[in-house]
């Protein structure tokens, strides 16, 4: 939960809304680099959402792996947003 909050600024984010915002950004630009970055952000939202929703069903081993993956997605999300001078809290 801490990693999710660090990524999106909320312990229980509205994943669908965040994903929709990223999708709209990708659709509204003609710059290929921005489209690629939004695809990465969307993949991150989906991966973190799946972990969030399935947490109770994961084994200890799967949780350990999931925490590592969420941590990597957090770093990728934050660095991508920083690239465009956007804060996760703005989502």
Short mmCIF file of N, CA and C in Angstrom, two decimals:
data_model
loop_
_atom_site.label_atom_id
_atom_site.label_comp_id
_atom_site.label_asym_id
_atom_site.label_seq_id
_atom_site.Cartn_x
_atom_site.Cartn_y
_atom_site.Cartn_z
N UNK A 1 0.83 -1.19 0.00
CA UNK A 1 0.00 0.00 0.00
C UNK A 1 0.88 1.26 0.00
N UNK A 2 1.99 1.18 0.72
CA UNK A 2 2.89 2.34 0.74
C UNK A 2 3.43 2.64 -0.66
N UNK A 3 3.80 1.59 -1.39
CA UNK A 3 4.31 1.80 -2.75
C UNK A 3 3.25 2.40 -3.66
N UNK A 4 2.02 1.96 -3.50
CA UNK A 4 0.94 2.52 -4.32
C UNK A 4 0.75 3.99 -3.98
N UNK A 5 0.77 4.31 -2.70
CA UNK A 5 0.62 5.70 -2.29
C UNK A 5 1.79 6.55 -2.80
N UNK A 6 3.00 6.00 -2.74
CA UNK A 6 4.16 6.73 -3.24
C UNK A 6 4.07 6.95 -4.75
N UNK A 7 3.44 6.04 -5.45
CA UNK A 7 3.32 6.13 -6.90
C UNK A 7 2.25 7.12 -7.32
N UNK A 8 1.07 7.00 -6.72
CA UNK A 8 -0.08 7.79 -7.18
C UNK A 8 -0.59 8.81 -6.17
N UNK A 9 0.05 8.89 -5.01
CA UNK A 9 -0.36 9.89 -4.03
C UNK A 9 -1.61 9.52 -3.25
N UNK A 10 -2.02 8.26 -3.34
CA UNK A 10 -3.24 7.81 -2.66
C UNK A 10 -3.11 6.32 -2.39
N UNK A 11 -3.53 5.89 -1.22
CA UNK A 11 -3.44 4.46 -0.89
C UNK A 11 -4.47 3.64 -1.67
N UNK A 12 -5.55 4.26 -2.06
CA UNK A 12 -6.62 3.57 -2.79
C UNK A 12 -6.99 4.42 -4.02
N UNK A 13 -6.09 4.49 -4.99
CA UNK A 13 -6.34 5.36 -6.14
C UNK A 13 -7.44 4.82 -7.06
N UNK A 14 -7.99 5.72 -7.84
CA UNK A 14 -8.97 5.36 -8.85
C UNK A 14 -8.18 4.98 -10.11
N UNK A 15 -7.82 3.71 -10.20
CA UNK A 15 -6.96 3.25 -11.29
C UNK A 15 -7.56 3.54 -12.66
N UNK A 16 -8.87 3.35 -12.79
CA UNK A 16 -9.51 3.58 -14.09
C UNK A 16 -9.38 5.04 -14.51
N UNK A 17 -9.56 5.95 -13.58
CA UNK A 17 -9.44 7.38 -13.89
C UNK A 17 -8.01 7.73 -14.29
N UNK A 18 -7.04 7.21 -13.56
CA UNK A 18 -5.64 7.48 -13.88
C UNK A 18 -5.31 6.93 -15.27
N UNK A 19 -5.74 5.71 -15.55
CA UNK A 19 -5.48 5.12 -16.85
C UNK A 19 -6.14 5.94 -17.96
N UNK A 20 -7.36 6.37 -17.73
CA UNK A 20 -8.07 7.18 -18.74
C UNK A 20 -7.32 8.48 -19.02
N UNK A 21 -6.79 9.11 -17.98
CA UNK A 21 -6.02 10.34 -18.18
C UNK A 21 -4.79 10.08 -19.05
N UNK A 22 -4.09 8.99 -18.78
CA UNK A 22 -2.92 8.65 -19.59
C UNK A 22 -3.34 8.36 -21.03
N UNK A 23 -4.44 7.63 -21.21
CA UNK A 23 -4.92 7.33 -22.55
C UNK A 23 -5.25 8.60 -23.32
N UNK A 24 -5.90 9.54 -22.66
CA UNK A 24 -6.26 10.81 -23.32
C UNK A 24 -5.02 11.59 -23.73
N UNK A 25 -4.02 11.59 -22.88
CA UNK A 25 -2.78 12.28 -23.22
C UNK A 25 -2.17 11.65 -24.47
N UNK A 26 -2.13 10.33 -24.52
CA UNK A 26 -1.59 9.64 -25.69
C UNK A 26 -2.37 9.91 -26.96
N UNK A 27 -3.68 10.04 -26.83
CA UNK A 27 -4.53 10.28 -27.99
C UNK A 27 -4.43 11.72 -28.49
N UNK A 28 -4.13 12.63 -27.58
CA UNK A 28 -4.15 14.06 -27.92
C UNK A 28 -2.83 14.60 -28.42
N UNK A 29 -1.84 13.75 -28.55
CA UNK A 29 -0.54 14.23 -28.98
C UNK A 29 -0.14 13.63 -30.31
N UNK A 30 0.67 14.37 -31.03
CA UNK A 30 1.22 13.84 -32.27
C UNK A 30 2.69 13.47 -32.10
N UNK A 31 3.18 13.54 -30.87
CA UNK A 31 4.57 13.23 -30.59
C UNK A 31 4.71 11.76 -30.20
N UNK A 32 5.50 11.04 -30.97
CA UNK A 32 5.68 9.61 -30.76
C UNK A 32 6.26 9.29 -29.38
N UNK A 33 7.21 10.10 -28.92
CA UNK A 33 7.83 9.85 -27.62
C UNK A 33 6.80 9.92 -26.49
N UNK A 34 5.90 10.89 -26.56
CA UNK A 34 4.87 11.02 -25.53
C UNK A 34 3.92 9.83 -25.59
N UNK A 35 3.56 9.40 -26.78
CA UNK A 35 2.69 8.23 -26.92
C UNK A 35 3.33 6.99 -26.31
N UNK A 36 4.61 6.80 -26.57
CA UNK A 36 5.33 5.65 -26.00
C UNK A 36 5.34 5.73 -24.48
N UNK A 37 5.61 6.93 -23.96
CA UNK A 37 5.63 7.10 -22.51
C UNK A 37 4.27 6.85 -21.89
N UNK A 38 3.20 7.29 -22.54
CA UNK A 38 1.87 7.04 -21.98
C UNK A 38 1.54 5.55 -22.01
N UNK A 39 2.02 4.84 -23.02
CA UNK A 39 1.80 3.38 -23.06
C UNK A 39 2.50 2.70 -21.89
N UNK A 40 3.70 3.18 -21.55
CA UNK A 40 4.42 2.64 -20.38
C UNK A 40 3.65 2.95 -19.11
N UNK A 41 3.14 4.17 -18.99
CA UNK A 41 2.38 4.55 -17.80
C UNK A 41 1.10 3.73 -17.67
N UNK A 42 0.44 3.49 -18.79
CA UNK A 42 -0.79 2.68 -18.78
C UNK A 42 -0.48 1.25 -18.35
N UNK A 43 0.59 0.68 -18.88
CA UNK A 43 0.99 -0.67 -18.48
C UNK A 43 1.28 -0.72 -16.98
N UNK A 44 1.90 0.33 -16.46
CA UNK A 44 2.19 0.40 -15.03
C UNK A 44 0.93 0.44 -14.20
N UNK A 45 -0.04 1.25 -14.62
CA UNK A 45 -1.31 1.34 -13.91
C UNK A 45 -1.99 -0.03 -13.88
N UNK A 46 -2.00 -0.70 -15.02
CA UNK A 46 -2.66 -2.01 -15.10
C UNK A 46 -1.96 -3.04 -14.21
N UNK A 47 -0.64 -3.04 -14.23
CA UNK A 47 0.11 -4.01 -13.41
C UNK A 47 -0.10 -3.75 -11.92
N UNK A 48 -0.05 -2.50 -11.53
CA UNK A 48 -0.23 -2.16 -10.12
C UNK A 48 -1.67 -2.44 -9.68
N UNK A 49 -2.63 -2.14 -10.54
CA UNK A 49 -4.04 -2.41 -10.24
C UNK A 49 -4.27 -3.91 -10.04
N UNK A 50 -3.69 -4.72 -10.91
CA UNK A 50 -3.85 -6.17 -10.79
C UNK A 50 -3.26 -6.68 -9.48
N UNK A 51 -2.10 -6.17 -9.11
CA UNK A 51 -1.48 -6.57 -7.83
C UNK A 51 -2.37 -6.13 -6.67
N UNK A 52 -2.85 -4.91 -6.73
CA UNK A 52 -3.71 -4.35 -5.68
C UNK A 52 -4.96 -5.21 -5.49
N UNK A 53 -5.58 -5.58 -6.61
CA UNK A 53 -6.84 -6.33 -6.54
C UNK A 53 -6.63 -7.79 -6.13
N UNK A 54 -5.49 -8.37 -6.47
CA UNK A 54 -5.24 -9.79 -6.20
C UNK A 54 -4.43 -10.04 -4.94
N UNK A 55 -4.07 -9.00 -4.20
CA UNK A 55 -3.15 -9.12 -3.08
C UNK A 55 -3.53 -10.23 -2.10
N UNK A 56 -4.79 -10.28 -1.71
CA UNK A 56 -5.23 -11.26 -0.71
C UNK A 56 -5.09 -12.71 -1.19
N UNK A 57 -5.07 -12.90 -2.49
CA UNK A 57 -4.99 -14.24 -3.05
C UNK A 57 -3.56 -14.69 -3.33
N UNK A 58 -2.59 -13.80 -3.18
CA UNK A 58 -1.20 -14.13 -3.51
C UNK A 58 -0.52 -14.87 -2.37
N UNK A 59 0.36 -15.80 -2.74
CA UNK A 59 1.18 -16.48 -1.74
C UNK A 59 2.28 -15.51 -1.28
N UNK A 60 2.97 -15.88 -0.24
CA UNK A 60 4.06 -15.03 0.25
C UNK A 60 5.11 -14.80 -0.84
N UNK A 61 5.45 -15.86 -1.56
CA UNK A 61 6.42 -15.75 -2.65
C UNK A 61 5.92 -14.78 -3.72
N UNK A 62 4.65 -14.92 -4.11
CA UNK A 62 4.08 -14.04 -5.13
C UNK A 62 4.02 -12.60 -4.63
N UNK A 63 3.74 -12.41 -3.37
CA UNK A 63 3.70 -11.06 -2.80
C UNK A 63 5.08 -10.42 -2.86
N UNK A 64 6.10 -11.21 -2.53
CA UNK A 64 7.46 -10.69 -2.57
C UNK A 64 7.83 -10.25 -3.98
N UNK A 65 7.50 -11.07 -4.96
CA UNK A 65 7.75 -10.73 -6.36
C UNK A 65 6.92 -9.52 -6.78
N UNK A 66 5.68 -9.47 -6.35
CA UNK A 66 4.79 -8.36 -6.70
C UNK A 66 5.29 -7.05 -6.12
N UNK A 67 5.79 -7.08 -4.90
CA UNK A 67 6.32 -5.86 -4.29
C UNK A 67 7.50 -5.33 -5.11
N UNK A 68 8.36 -6.24 -5.55
CA UNK A 68 9.48 -5.82 -6.40
C UNK A 68 9.00 -5.20 -7.70
N UNK A 69 8.01 -5.81 -8.32
CA UNK A 69 7.47 -5.30 -9.59
C UNK A 69 6.80 -3.94 -9.39
N UNK A 70 6.02 -3.82 -8.32
CA UNK A 70 5.35 -2.54 -8.05
C UNK A 70 6.40 -1.46 -7.77
N UNK A 71 7.45 -1.82 -7.07
CA UNK A 71 8.53 -0.86 -6.81
C UNK A 71 9.18 -0.38 -8.10
N UNK A 72 9.42 -1.30 -9.02
CA UNK A 72 10.00 -0.90 -10.31
C UNK A 72 9.03 -0.03 -11.10
N UNK A 73 7.75 -0.38 -11.08
CA UNK A 73 6.75 0.45 -11.79
C UNK A 73 6.62 1.82 -11.14
N UNK A 74 6.73 1.86 -9.82
CA UNK A 74 6.68 3.16 -9.12
C UNK A 74 7.81 4.04 -9.61
N UNK A 75 9.01 3.50 -9.65
CA UNK A 75 10.16 4.28 -10.09
C UNK A 75 10.01 4.73 -11.53
N UNK A 76 9.55 3.84 -12.39
CA UNK A 76 9.36 4.17 -13.80
C UNK A 76 8.27 5.22 -13.96
N UNK A 77 7.18 5.07 -13.24
CA UNK A 77 6.08 6.05 -13.31
C UNK A 77 6.55 7.41 -12.85
N UNK A 78 7.20 7.45 -11.69
CA UNK A 78 7.64 8.74 -11.15
C UNK A 78 8.67 9.40 -12.06
N UNK A 79 9.59 8.63 -12.62
CA UNK A 79 10.61 9.24 -13.49
C UNK A 79 9.98 9.72 -14.79
N UNK A 80 9.01 8.98 -15.31
CA UNK A 80 8.34 9.41 -16.54
C UNK A 80 7.53 10.68 -16.29
N UNK A 81 6.81 10.73 -15.18
CA UNK A 81 6.04 11.94 -14.88
C UNK A 81 6.97 13.13 -14.64
N UNK A 82 8.08 12.88 -13.96
CA UNK A 82 9.04 13.95 -13.69
C UNK A 82 9.61 14.51 -14.99
N UNK A 83 9.80 13.65 -15.97
CA UNK A 83 10.30 14.05 -17.29
C UNK A 83 9.43 15.16 -17.88
N UNK A 84 8.13 15.12 -17.59
CA UNK A 84 7.19 16.11 -18.10
C UNK A 84 6.78 17.12 -17.03
N UNK A 85 7.50 17.10 -15.92
CA UNK A 85 7.27 18.02 -14.82
C UNK A 85 5.83 17.92 -14.29
N UNK A 86 5.38 16.67 -14.12
CA UNK A 86 4.04 16.38 -13.59
C UNK A 86 4.18 15.61 -12.29
N UNK A 87 3.39 15.97 -11.32
CA UNK A 87 3.37 15.27 -10.05
C UNK A 87 2.26 14.24 -10.06
N UNK A 88 2.49 13.12 -9.38
CA UNK A 88 1.45 12.09 -9.29
C UNK A 88 0.23 12.66 -8.60
N UNK A 89 0.40 13.63 -7.74
CA UNK A 89 -0.74 14.23 -7.04
C UNK A 89 -1.62 15.01 -7.99
N UNK A 90 -1.08 15.37 -9.15
CA UNK A 90 -1.89 16.10 -10.14
C UNK A 90 -2.85 15.18 -10.87
N UNK A 91 -2.66 13.88 -10.70
CA UNK A 91 -3.53 12.92 -11.38
C UNK A 91 -4.86 12.89 -10.69
#
